[in-house]
Amino acid sequence: MRDKKIEVDATLREIPAYTLGEVPIFRWEHRLDDFQNGELNRHWHSEFLFGLVTEGTLDYYYSPISSRTSRATLEKGDGVFINSGVLHGCRQVTGGTRLFTFGMTPTFFSPPVFGKLYQNIIVPVTHCPVRGAFFPGAIPENRPLLRLLAQFEKLTPRQEDYELHTFELVCRIWRSMLKRLEWKTPDDLASTPRQGQLVALSEMVKFIQDHYQDPISVDDIAKAAKISRRECFRCFKELRGESPTVFLTQYRLSIAATQLATTGLPISAIAEGCGFESSGYFSRLFKARYGKTPREFRK
């Protein structure tokens, strides 16, 4: 065994690194023999995560909303999905176990390029009670998704059409995963106990996504859902565990991080384009979240 570990901050958050100019997706082939005790230590990140066991057997776990942890033993050919912001980890049962994983940010399908896709296929997942899911290969209904994950695992960044093939596969993987999860579209929210809050939150999140570049206030966000400022704070607190201002800032920072990783735009232009008052203010907030300055993050 070696002493490799997932690097996390004080909150157990991992900040995956992206390469400038490449598709904003991280992908790893974990050899669990390389990790201390054959374990990927407990961690979380804002990205959605997909995993495919390519060799051996491992015990995988993730933490749902309740205190009870979901666990499963996964073998070669089995898969897993972890929702954004969910604690997870695994430990090999047999030596030589390998796990292929890839992650995508919730903003992958965000406007303006993808129009309403973010609202229709991302928001329902981030707001649904499903924190993760296991996809055993023994279940026939899981096999289409697992075949797609296997195709992505075999795809290499050195291939000439890697970027186009990646976008194609990610879209197909996401579509296949949605068919397997119990998630709710905006129209389904009427059947939930907190339908008013969920609909209001959905409208406010959409407003933020459409106007994050602009100088917007909490009053502007609340007006988008036709609710009071107080109710706006309550919706975000009860359904997301954070204030609307924190969500707005984090969303702007996630857009900025993607642009830093995938474009050559000047840092000042990214700061302004993401709605920050100044480059200095942007840099301070960025370092507080990611542990690196924008310039260091880009290297």
mmCIF file of C-alpha atoms in Angstrom:
data_model
loop_
_atom_site.group_PDB
_atom_site.id
_atom_site.type_symbol
_atom_site.label_atom_id
_atom_site.label_comp_id
_atom_site.label_asym_id
_atom_site.label_seq_id
_atom_site.Cartn_x
_atom_site.Cartn_y
_atom_site.Cartn_z
ATOM 1 C CA MET A 1 0.000 0.000 0.000
ATOM 2 C CA ARG A 2 1.033 3.583 -0.601
ATOM 3 C CA ASP A 3 0.104 6.743 1.263
ATOM 4 C CA LYS A 4 -1.827 8.625 -1.419
ATOM 5 C CA LYS A 5 -4.950 10.494 -0.210
ATOM 6 C CA ILE A 6 -7.655 12.717 -1.668
ATOM 7 C CA GLU A 7 -6.641 16.284 -0.795
ATOM 8 C CA VAL A 8 -9.440 18.114 1.020
ATOM 9 C CA ASP A 9 -9.906 21.311 3.003
ATOM 10 C CA ALA A 10 -11.200 21.696 6.564
ATOM 11 C CA THR A 11 -14.777 20.972 5.399
ATOM 12 C CA LEU A 12 -13.668 17.756 3.593
ATOM 13 C CA ARG A 13 -14.160 19.500 0.277
ATOM 14 C CA GLU A 14 -12.024 18.482 -2.686
ATOM 15 C CA ILE A 15 -11.305 21.089 -5.372
ATOM 16 C CA PRO A 16 -10.665 19.178 -8.612
ATOM 17 C CA ALA A 17 -8.152 20.741 -10.995
ATOM 18 C CA TYR A 18 -9.039 21.533 -14.593
ATOM 19 C CA THR A 19 -6.655 22.052 -17.496
ATOM 20 C CA LEU A 20 -6.817 25.360 -19.363
ATOM 21 C CA GLY A 21 -8.476 25.016 -22.757
ATOM 22 C CA GLU A 22 -9.809 21.496 -22.205
ATOM 23 C CA VAL A 23 -13.366 20.244 -21.728
ATOM 24 C CA PRO A 24 -14.523 21.272 -18.200
ATOM 25 C CA ILE A 25 -14.723 17.693 -16.967
ATOM 26 C CA PHE A 26 -12.279 15.919 -14.669
ATOM 27 C CA ARG A 27 -11.569 12.234 -15.139
ATOM 28 C CA TRP A 28 -9.439 9.875 -13.049
ATOM 29 C CA GLU A 29 -8.435 6.226 -13.059
ATOM 30 C CA HIS A 30 -7.960 5.409 -9.381
ATOM 31 C CA ARG A 31 -5.700 2.483 -8.517
ATOM 32 C CA LEU A 32 -6.769 1.878 -4.946
ATOM 33 C CA ASP A 33 -3.514 0.080 -4.154
ATOM 34 C CA ASP A 34 -1.917 3.541 -4.377
ATOM 35 C CA PHE A 35 -4.081 4.932 -1.566
ATOM 36 C CA GLN A 36 -3.621 4.634 2.169
ATOM 37 C CA ASN A 37 -5.442 1.487 3.334
ATOM 38 C CA GLY A 38 -6.756 1.076 -0.203
ATOM 39 C CA GLU A 39 -9.287 3.821 0.498
ATOM 40 C CA LEU A 40 -10.510 6.982 -1.175
ATOM 41 C CA ASN A 41 -11.028 9.014 1.984
ATOM 42 C CA ARG A 42 -14.363 10.733 2.631
ATOM 43 C CA HIS A 43 -14.786 13.953 0.649
ATOM 44 C CA TRP A 44 -17.236 16.016 -1.375
ATOM 45 C CA HIS A 45 -17.189 18.451 -4.270
ATOM 46 C CA SER A 46 -19.668 20.604 -6.151
ATOM 47 C CA GLU A 47 -19.378 18.429 -9.256
ATOM 48 C CA PHE A 48 -21.697 15.548 -10.127
ATOM 49 C CA LEU A 49 -19.685 12.325 -10.066
ATOM 50 C CA PHE A 50 -19.989 9.122 -12.076
ATOM 51 C CA GLY A 51 -17.916 6.037 -11.318
ATOM 52 C CA LEU A 52 -17.303 2.653 -12.948
ATOM 53 C CA VAL A 53 -15.433 -0.226 -11.317
ATOM 54 C CA THR A 54 -12.988 -1.466 -13.956
ATOM 55 C CA GLU A 55 -11.189 -4.085 -11.852
ATOM 56 C CA GLY A 56 -11.726 -5.809 -8.511
ATOM 57 C CA THR A 57 -14.278 -5.153 -5.759
ATOM 58 C CA LEU A 58 -14.859 -2.223 -3.413
ATOM 59 C CA ASP A 59 -17.210 -0.969 -0.715
ATOM 60 C CA TYR A 60 -18.689 2.403 -1.672
ATOM 61 C CA TYR A 61 -20.680 4.755 0.525
ATOM 62 C CA TYR A 62 -22.314 8.164 0.373
ATOM 63 C CA SER A 63 -24.214 10.240 2.919
ATOM 64 C CA PRO A 64 -27.874 10.993 2.213
ATOM 65 C CA ILE A 65 -29.909 13.771 3.813
ATOM 66 C CA SER A 66 -30.667 11.564 6.812
ATOM 67 C CA SER A 67 -27.976 10.365 9.185
ATOM 68 C CA ARG A 68 -28.063 6.897 7.686
ATOM 69 C CA THR A 69 -25.279 6.215 5.195
ATOM 70 C CA SER A 70 -25.960 4.365 1.936
ATOM 71 C CA ARG A 71 -23.458 1.589 1.197
ATOM 72 C CA ALA A 72 -22.962 -1.063 -1.456
ATOM 73 C CA THR A 73 -20.322 -3.543 -2.537
ATOM 74 C CA LEU A 74 -19.493 -2.903 -6.176
ATOM 75 C CA GLU A 75 -17.748 -5.325 -8.498
ATOM 76 C CA LYS A 76 -16.153 -4.981 -11.915
ATOM 77 C CA GLY A 77 -18.713 -3.472 -14.304
ATOM 78 C CA ASP A 78 -20.851 -1.835 -11.585
ATOM 79 C CA GLY A 79 -21.398 1.919 -11.498
ATOM 80 C CA VAL A 80 -22.272 4.750 -9.134
ATOM 81 C CA PHE A 81 -23.637 8.309 -9.314
ATOM 82 C CA ILE A 82 -23.022 10.928 -6.605
ATOM 83 C CA ASN A 83 -25.031 14.144 -6.544
ATOM 84 C CA SER A 84 -23.441 17.569 -6.162
ATOM 85 C CA GLY A 85 -22.220 18.375 -2.642
ATOM 86 C CA VAL A 86 -22.613 14.852 -1.212
ATOM 87 C CA LEU A 87 -19.984 13.230 1.039
ATOM 88 C CA HIS A 88 -18.694 9.953 -0.388
ATOM 89 C CA GLY A 89 -15.774 7.551 -0.364
ATOM 90 C CA CYS A 90 -14.811 3.919 -0.917
ATOM 91 C CA ARG A 91 -12.404 1.179 0.114
ATOM 92 C CA GLN A 92 -11.205 -1.777 -1.887
ATOM 93 C CA VAL A 93 -12.193 -5.293 -0.826
ATOM 94 C CA THR A 94 -9.730 -7.025 -3.143
ATOM 95 C CA GLY A 95 -6.240 -5.850 -3.999
ATOM 96 C CA GLY A 96 -5.694 -4.298 -7.402
ATOM 97 C CA THR A 97 -9.125 -2.681 -7.537
ATOM 98 C CA ARG A 98 -9.498 0.154 -10.030
ATOM 99 C CA LEU A 99 -12.222 2.796 -10.237
ATOM 100 C CA PHE A 100 -12.775 5.110 -13.194
ATOM 101 C CA THR A 101 -14.511 8.369 -12.287
ATOM 102 C CA PHE A 102 -15.446 11.567 -14.053
ATOM 103 C CA GLY A 103 -17.077 14.728 -12.766
ATOM 104 C CA MET A 104 -18.963 17.623 -14.300
ATOM 105 C CA THR A 105 -20.025 20.887 -12.702
ATOM 106 C CA PRO A 106 -23.739 21.700 -12.317
ATOM 107 C CA THR A 107 -23.065 24.601 -14.713
ATOM 108 C CA PHE A 108 -22.026 22.251 -17.541
ATOM 109 C CA PHE A 109 -25.425 22.686 -19.209
ATOM 110 C CA SER A 110 -25.880 26.289 -18.083
ATOM 111 C CA PRO A 111 -27.043 29.241 -20.216
ATOM 112 C CA PRO A 112 -26.526 30.848 -22.642
ATOM 113 C CA VAL A 113 -25.248 27.964 -24.760
ATOM 114 C CA PHE A 114 -27.790 25.400 -23.599
ATOM 115 C CA GLY A 115 -30.778 27.719 -23.073
ATOM 116 C CA LYS A 116 -33.344 26.206 -20.697
ATOM 117 C CA LEU A 117 -31.568 22.855 -20.356
ATOM 118 C CA TYR A 118 -30.051 23.779 -16.996
ATOM 119 C CA GLN A 119 -33.463 24.571 -15.551
ATOM 120 C CA ASN A 120 -35.048 21.440 -17.010
ATOM 121 C CA ILE A 121 -32.435 18.728 -16.446
ATOM 122 C CA ILE A 122 -29.984 19.989 -13.787
ATOM 123 C CA VAL A 123 -32.075 21.881 -11.219
ATOM 124 C CA PRO A 124 -34.464 18.919 -10.712
ATOM 125 C CA VAL A 125 -31.476 16.708 -9.838
ATOM 126 C CA THR A 126 -29.740 19.160 -7.488
ATOM 127 C CA HIS A 127 -33.065 19.758 -5.703
ATOM 128 C CA CYS A 128 -34.304 16.180 -5.574
ATOM 129 C CA PRO A 129 -33.890 13.943 -2.486
ATOM 130 C CA VAL A 130 -31.654 11.510 -4.412
ATOM 131 C CA ARG A 131 -28.111 11.958 -3.066
ATOM 132 C CA GLY A 132 -26.601 9.145 -5.063
ATOM 133 C CA ALA A 133 -27.332 5.827 -6.714
ATOM 134 C CA PHE A 134 -25.655 2.486 -7.315
ATOM 135 C CA PHE A 135 -25.952 0.754 -10.682
ATOM 136 C CA PRO A 136 -25.150 -2.980 -10.390
ATOM 137 C CA GLY A 137 -24.406 -4.574 -13.752
ATOM 138 C CA ALA A 138 -26.564 -7.565 -12.773
ATOM 139 C CA ILE A 139 -29.673 -5.402 -13.255
ATOM 140 C CA PRO A 140 -30.531 -5.274 -17.001
ATOM 141 C CA GLU A 141 -32.020 -1.765 -16.792
ATOM 142 C CA ASN A 142 -28.630 -0.419 -15.674
ATOM 143 C CA ARG A 143 -26.660 -1.817 -18.588
ATOM 144 C CA PRO A 144 -27.261 0.971 -21.161
ATOM 145 C CA LEU A 145 -25.824 3.512 -18.702
ATOM 146 C CA LEU A 146 -22.918 1.232 -17.764
ATOM 147 C CA ARG A 147 -22.051 0.694 -21.430
ATOM 148 C CA LEU A 148 -21.860 4.460 -21.910
ATOM 149 C CA LEU A 149 -19.603 4.823 -18.861
ATOM 150 C CA ALA A 150 -17.367 2.086 -20.286
ATOM 151 C CA GLN A 151 -17.184 3.933 -23.611
ATOM 152 C CA PHE A 152 -16.146 7.122 -21.849
ATOM 153 C CA GLU A 153 -13.520 5.239 -19.832
ATOM 154 C CA LYS A 154 -11.950 3.982 -23.064
ATOM 155 C CA LEU A 155 -11.963 7.460 -24.615
ATOM 156 C CA THR A 156 -8.600 9.201 -24.254
ATOM 157 C CA PRO A 157 -7.839 12.953 -24.353
ATOM 158 C CA ARG A 158 -5.250 12.252 -27.042
ATOM 159 C CA GLN A 159 -7.907 11.260 -29.566
ATOM 160 C CA GLU A 160 -8.508 13.788 -32.320
ATOM 161 C CA ASP A 161 -12.257 14.032 -31.716
ATOM 162 C CA TYR A 162 -12.024 13.806 -27.906
ATOM 163 C CA GLU A 163 -13.898 17.038 -27.164
ATOM 164 C CA LEU A 164 -16.851 16.323 -29.456
ATOM 165 C CA HIS A 165 -17.020 12.695 -28.364
ATOM 166 C CA THR A 166 -16.909 13.768 -24.720
ATOM 167 C CA PHE A 167 -19.835 16.166 -25.088
ATOM 168 C CA GLU A 168 -21.791 13.491 -26.966
ATOM 169 C CA LEU A 169 -21.179 10.835 -24.315
ATOM 170 C CA VAL A 170 -21.836 13.148 -21.358
ATOM 171 C CA CYS A 171 -25.204 14.123 -22.842
ATOM 172 C CA ARG A 172 -26.098 10.460 -23.419
ATOM 173 C CA ILE A 173 -24.896 9.461 -19.938
ATOM 174 C CA TRP A 174 -26.925 12.232 -18.309
ATOM 175 C CA ARG A 175 -30.040 11.273 -20.287
ATOM 176 C CA SER A 176 -29.616 7.607 -19.369
ATOM 177 C CA MET A 177 -29.053 8.463 -15.697
ATOM 178 C CA LEU A 178 -32.198 10.606 -15.542
ATOM 179 C CA LYS A 179 -34.238 7.611 -16.662
ATOM 180 C CA ARG A 180 -32.941 5.594 -13.700
ATOM 181 C CA LEU A 181 -33.372 8.179 -10.905
ATOM 182 C CA GLU A 182 -36.484 9.308 -9.049
ATOM 183 C CA TRP A 183 -36.342 13.018 -9.742
ATOM 184 C CA LYS A 184 -38.984 15.653 -10.252
ATOM 185 C CA THR A 185 -39.522 18.084 -13.105
ATOM 186 C CA PRO A 186 -40.894 21.566 -12.301
ATOM 187 C CA ASP A 187 -44.400 20.302 -13.194
ATOM 188 C CA ASP A 188 -44.099 17.550 -10.571
ATOM 189 C CA LEU A 189 -43.413 20.007 -7.774
ATOM 190 C CA ALA A 190 -47.134 20.599 -7.254
ATOM 191 C CA SER A 191 -47.379 17.203 -5.564
ATOM 192 C CA THR A 192 -44.753 17.966 -2.906
ATOM 193 C CA PRO A 193 -45.520 19.403 0.551
ATOM 194 C CA ARG A 194 -43.358 22.496 -0.025
ATOM 195 C CA GLN A 195 -44.517 23.137 -3.566
ATOM 196 C CA GLY A 196 -44.633 26.933 -3.140
ATOM 197 C CA GLN A 197 -41.077 27.153 -1.843
ATOM 198 C CA LEU A 198 -39.727 24.758 -4.462
ATOM 199 C CA VAL A 199 -41.353 26.647 -7.327
ATOM 200 C CA ALA A 200 -40.163 29.974 -5.909
ATOM 201 C CA LEU A 201 -36.629 28.671 -5.476
ATOM 202 C CA SER A 202 -36.609 27.340 -9.021
ATOM 203 C CA GLU A 203 -37.660 30.759 -10.360
ATOM 204 C CA MET A 204 -35.053 32.580 -8.259
ATOM 205 C CA VAL A 205 -32.268 30.212 -9.300
ATOM 206 C CA LYS A 206 -33.210 30.746 -12.944
ATOM 207 C CA PHE A 207 -33.135 34.517 -12.420
ATOM 208 C CA ILE A 208 -29.638 34.278 -10.932
ATOM 209 C CA GLN A 209 -28.442 32.122 -13.820
ATOM 210 C CA ASP A 210 -29.828 34.608 -16.338
ATOM 211 C CA HIS A 211 -28.530 37.739 -14.586
ATOM 212 C CA TYR A 212 -25.405 36.768 -12.601
ATOM 213 C CA GLN A 213 -23.367 39.148 -14.776
ATOM 214 C CA ASP A 214 -25.449 42.106 -13.570
ATOM 215 C CA PRO A 215 -25.414 43.983 -10.225
ATOM 216 C CA ILE A 216 -28.441 42.256 -8.675
ATOM 217 C CA SER A 217 -29.733 42.459 -5.094
ATOM 218 C CA VAL A 218 -31.744 40.151 -2.844
ATOM 219 C CA ASP A 219 -34.782 42.315 -3.592
ATOM 220 C CA ASP A 220 -34.284 41.628 -7.321
ATOM 221 C CA ILE A 221 -34.020 37.896 -6.651
ATOM 222 C CA ALA A 222 -37.162 37.904 -4.494
ATOM 223 C CA LYS A 223 -39.075 39.902 -7.102
ATOM 224 C CA ALA A 224 -38.335 37.218 -9.704
ATOM 225 C CA ALA A 225 -40.461 34.784 -7.665
ATOM 226 C CA LYS A 226 -42.981 37.426 -6.571
ATOM 227 C CA ILE A 227 -42.207 36.861 -2.884
ATOM 228 C CA SER A 228 -40.934 39.030 -0.041
ATOM 229 C CA ARG A 229 -37.283 39.514 0.826
ATOM 230 C CA ARG A 230 -37.873 37.601 4.077
ATOM 231 C CA GLU A 231 -39.470 34.656 2.261
ATOM 232 C CA CYS A 232 -36.578 34.681 -0.215
ATOM 233 C CA PHE A 233 -34.089 34.142 2.622
ATOM 234 C CA ARG A 234 -36.338 31.447 4.117
ATOM 235 C CA CYS A 235 -36.573 29.510 0.834
ATOM 236 C CA PHE A 236 -32.829 29.419 0.351
ATOM 237 C CA LYS A 237 -32.164 28.589 4.003
ATOM 238 C CA GLU A 238 -34.673 25.729 4.231
ATOM 239 C CA LEU A 239 -34.101 24.188 0.793
ATOM 240 C CA ARG A 240 -30.421 24.879 0.181
ATOM 241 C CA GLY A 241 -28.999 25.612 3.631
ATOM 242 C CA GLU A 242 -27.528 28.943 2.530
ATOM 243 C CA SER A 243 -28.559 32.551 1.888
ATOM 244 C CA PRO A 244 -29.421 33.898 -1.586
ATOM 245 C CA THR A 245 -26.330 36.100 -1.496
ATOM 246 C CA VAL A 246 -24.099 33.109 -0.759
ATOM 247 C CA PHE A 247 -25.717 31.131 -3.584
ATOM 248 C CA LEU A 248 -25.253 34.047 -5.986
ATOM 249 C CA THR A 249 -21.594 34.442 -5.039
ATOM 250 C CA GLN A 250 -20.891 30.707 -5.270
ATOM 251 C CA TYR A 251 -22.617 30.513 -8.648
ATOM 252 C CA ARG A 252 -20.568 33.422 -9.963
ATOM 253 C CA LEU A 253 -17.385 31.807 -8.657
ATOM 254 C CA SER A 254 -18.229 28.459 -10.284
ATOM 255 C CA ILE A 255 -18.764 30.201 -13.646
ATOM 256 C CA ALA A 256 -15.490 32.068 -13.162
ATOM 257 C CA ALA A 257 -13.624 28.841 -12.309
ATOM 258 C CA THR A 258 -14.918 27.204 -15.484
ATOM 259 C CA GLN A 259 -13.837 30.198 -17.572
ATOM 260 C CA LEU A 260 -10.403 30.235 -15.941
ATOM 261 C CA ALA A 261 -9.977 26.565 -16.782
ATOM 262 C CA THR A 262 -11.345 26.644 -20.313
ATOM 263 C CA THR A 263 -10.601 30.093 -21.764
ATOM 264 C CA GLY A 264 -7.700 32.483 -22.076
ATOM 265 C CA LEU A 265 -9.735 35.524 -21.052
ATOM 266 C CA PRO A 266 -7.946 38.041 -18.801
ATOM 267 C CA ILE A 267 -8.763 37.613 -15.122
ATOM 268 C CA SER A 268 -10.136 41.160 -14.992
ATOM 269 C CA ALA A 269 -12.539 40.376 -17.851
ATOM 270 C CA ILE A 270 -13.723 37.186 -16.140
ATOM 271 C CA ALA A 271 -14.282 39.064 -12.874
ATOM 272 C CA GLU A 272 -16.325 41.765 -14.590
ATOM 273 C CA GLY A 273 -18.213 39.273 -16.759
ATOM 274 C CA CYS A 274 -19.223 37.255 -13.689
ATOM 275 C CA GLY A 275 -20.637 40.273 -11.874
ATOM 276 C CA PHE A 276 -17.833 41.115 -9.439
ATOM 277 C CA GLU A 277 -17.186 44.751 -8.552
ATOM 278 C CA SER A 278 -13.418 44.556 -8.950
ATOM 279 C CA SER A 279 -10.629 42.097 -9.726
ATOM 280 C CA GLY A 280 -9.267 42.450 -6.180
ATOM 281 C CA TYR A 281 -12.610 41.603 -4.578
ATOM 282 C CA PHE A 282 -13.051 38.687 -6.981
ATOM 283 C CA SER A 283 -9.583 37.349 -6.169
ATOM 284 C CA ARG A 284 -10.206 37.452 -2.405
ATOM 285 C CA LEU A 285 -13.495 35.559 -2.715
ATOM 286 C CA PHE A 286 -12.013 33.089 -5.184
ATOM 287 C CA LYS A 287 -9.086 32.251 -2.913
ATOM 288 C CA ALA A 288 -11.407 31.867 0.088
ATOM 289 C CA ARG A 289 -13.418 29.245 -1.803
ATOM 290 C CA TYR A 290 -10.773 27.408 -3.840
ATOM 291 C CA GLY A 291 -7.659 27.937 -1.706
ATOM 292 C CA LYS A 292 -5.858 29.485 -4.680
ATOM 293 C CA THR A 293 -5.825 32.842 -6.393
ATOM 294 C CA PRO A 294 -7.333 32.948 -9.900
ATOM 295 C CA ARG A 295 -3.827 33.121 -11.349
ATOM 296 C CA GLU A 296 -2.653 30.092 -9.332
ATOM 297 C CA PHE A 297 -5.830 28.176 -10.211
ATOM 298 C CA ARG A 298 -5.201 28.708 -13.921
ATOM 299 C CA LYS A 299 -1.633 27.324 -13.866
#
